[in-house]
């Protein structure tokens, strides 16, 4: 065979058996848009991918870089507008209702899975209500994250002469002063709006308590948003910002986490997906690092529930619908709930597992999270995270993000003026 004939044979074979088709599984494909792209997050999502592939489906990865999901949401919207949505996407909290009202999510794909797997009895009502649209499941919840954590490198604390984790804002500032004096970055931080607002909501919770947090960030009560407690919160936030890494602009959260892991910084305020980075670095909770509730917030739990929503597909795409159903079934299965959360830093969303965390092999941080989640559910301490799409619409969240980030980056900004701005921005976004 000469070269031309060989090439012609290759081309005709390729036409007959295109590469994709050769590898294609007749069972169907699921394309998943998500933003789990840090080392630890990727290890977690790979658990889902591996199981879906093992079940005979093709996983098309739609990862969009950028923690917190703002970029992923922009990509998702533009794909939906151009009539090309993926079959599954990471969509959370009240936003699920907005996507549902556009008629883009499927209200019948998950029903048989939910019934067979008894989802209603596995999930708390608060969770199942969030992932249902007009009474039908349109998304599968995968885990629960706690946002109000402070991550500490004890070795760095020791070198700076600090003997215990701070439990009040005053102790936090004192620790920050010692860290700075010893030449460390006191508070590792990435200057991105969602990270700034993660810090802001921790301070709201610390200063105002769970009731004040609810009034300001969930009920969007104007009096609370512009009142003296908000002015105090913003005053504390200004002080706290002086401990943040000066080179934080645009830095990803996992890069900031690495500064604490590698001993350059003493602390980071971040949800427990930060633990996925410690786990990926083979560090042990309680030994190599400490997780404590952010000072003043130990009686509260700001939650962030990750969920994967299923889009409406054409009825003839039976295989792809089966792939959506398989993913949903896997996601709430006991083994996945355990392995995924251990990698991700979260706790299971299945209530039957939350009482058995030690037996299931979860570490000290996860055991504390589960205990606090169950306790705070009874006292009103359990509150949805504003910074992580759980409390408000994305429009209102955007108003918070703008005001908070501008404030943190302008040392001259006045807390009282900013509280007024916050009230006005939230009102006009409602
Ligand atoms: C959150 C998400 C988490 C984690 C984090 C950083 O919004 O719920 O799962 O991925 O962003 O990317």
Short mmCIF file of N, CA and C and ligand atoms in Angstrom, two decimals, residues 35-36 41 67-68 90 92 145 194 253 273 304 306 344 388, ligand 1:
data_model
loop_
_atom_site.label_atom_id
_atom_site.label_comp_id
_atom_site.label_asym_id
_atom_site.label_seq_id
_atom_site.Cartn_x
_atom_site.Cartn_y
_atom_site.Cartn_z
N UNK A 35 -17.99 23.98 38.61
CA UNK A 35 -16.78 24.80 38.78
C UNK A 35 -15.82 24.18 39.80
N UNK A 36 -15.80 22.84 39.82
CA UNK A 36 -14.90 22.16 40.75
C UNK A 36 -13.57 21.89 40.07
N UNK A 41 -11.08 19.86 44.77
CA UNK A 41 -12.42 19.78 44.17
C UNK A 41 -12.44 18.76 43.04
N UNK A 67 -13.55 29.84 41.28
CA UNK A 67 -14.26 29.45 42.50
C UNK A 67 -15.53 30.25 42.69
N UNK A 68 -16.45 29.68 43.44
CA UNK A 68 -17.69 30.38 43.75
C UNK A 68 -18.71 30.35 42.62
N UNK A 90 -24.30 22.59 37.81
CA UNK A 90 -24.26 22.94 39.22
C UNK A 90 -25.05 24.24 39.39
N UNK A 92 -27.58 26.25 42.40
CA UNK A 92 -27.85 26.11 43.83
C UNK A 92 -28.93 27.07 44.33
N UNK A 145 -21.95 22.10 52.72
CA UNK A 145 -20.75 22.79 53.17
C UNK A 145 -21.12 23.76 54.29
N UNK A 194 -16.74 37.20 45.55
CA UNK A 194 -17.39 36.16 46.36
C UNK A 194 -16.58 35.85 47.62
N UNK A 253 -9.12 31.24 45.65
CA UNK A 253 -9.23 30.81 47.05
C UNK A 253 -8.25 29.69 47.38
N UNK A 273 -14.83 23.67 51.74
CA UNK A 273 -14.17 23.16 50.53
C UNK A 273 -12.66 23.43 50.64
N UNK A 304 -24.21 25.83 52.76
CA UNK A 304 -24.06 25.96 51.32
C UNK A 304 -24.21 24.57 50.75
N UNK A 306 -24.43 22.08 47.70
CA UNK A 306 -24.18 21.92 46.27
C UNK A 306 -25.25 21.02 45.67
N UNK A 344 -14.19 16.35 49.36
CA UNK A 344 -14.63 17.72 49.12
C UNK A 344 -14.54 18.61 50.35
N UNK A 388 -22.85 32.33 48.89
CA UNK A 388 -22.84 31.08 48.11
C UNK A 388 -24.22 30.72 47.58
C1 LIG B 1 -18.90 27.17 46.29
C2 LIG B 1 -19.31 25.76 46.04
C3 LIG B 1 -18.32 24.84 46.64
C4 LIG B 1 -16.90 25.20 46.25
C5 LIG B 1 -16.63 26.70 46.28
C6 LIG B 1 -15.32 27.14 45.67
O1 LIG B 1 -19.86 28.05 45.78
O2 LIG B 1 -20.55 25.51 46.62
O3 LIG B 1 -18.63 23.52 46.28
O4 LIG B 1 -16.64 24.67 45.05
O5 LIG B 1 -17.66 27.41 45.67
O6 LIG B 1 -15.23 26.85 44.33
#
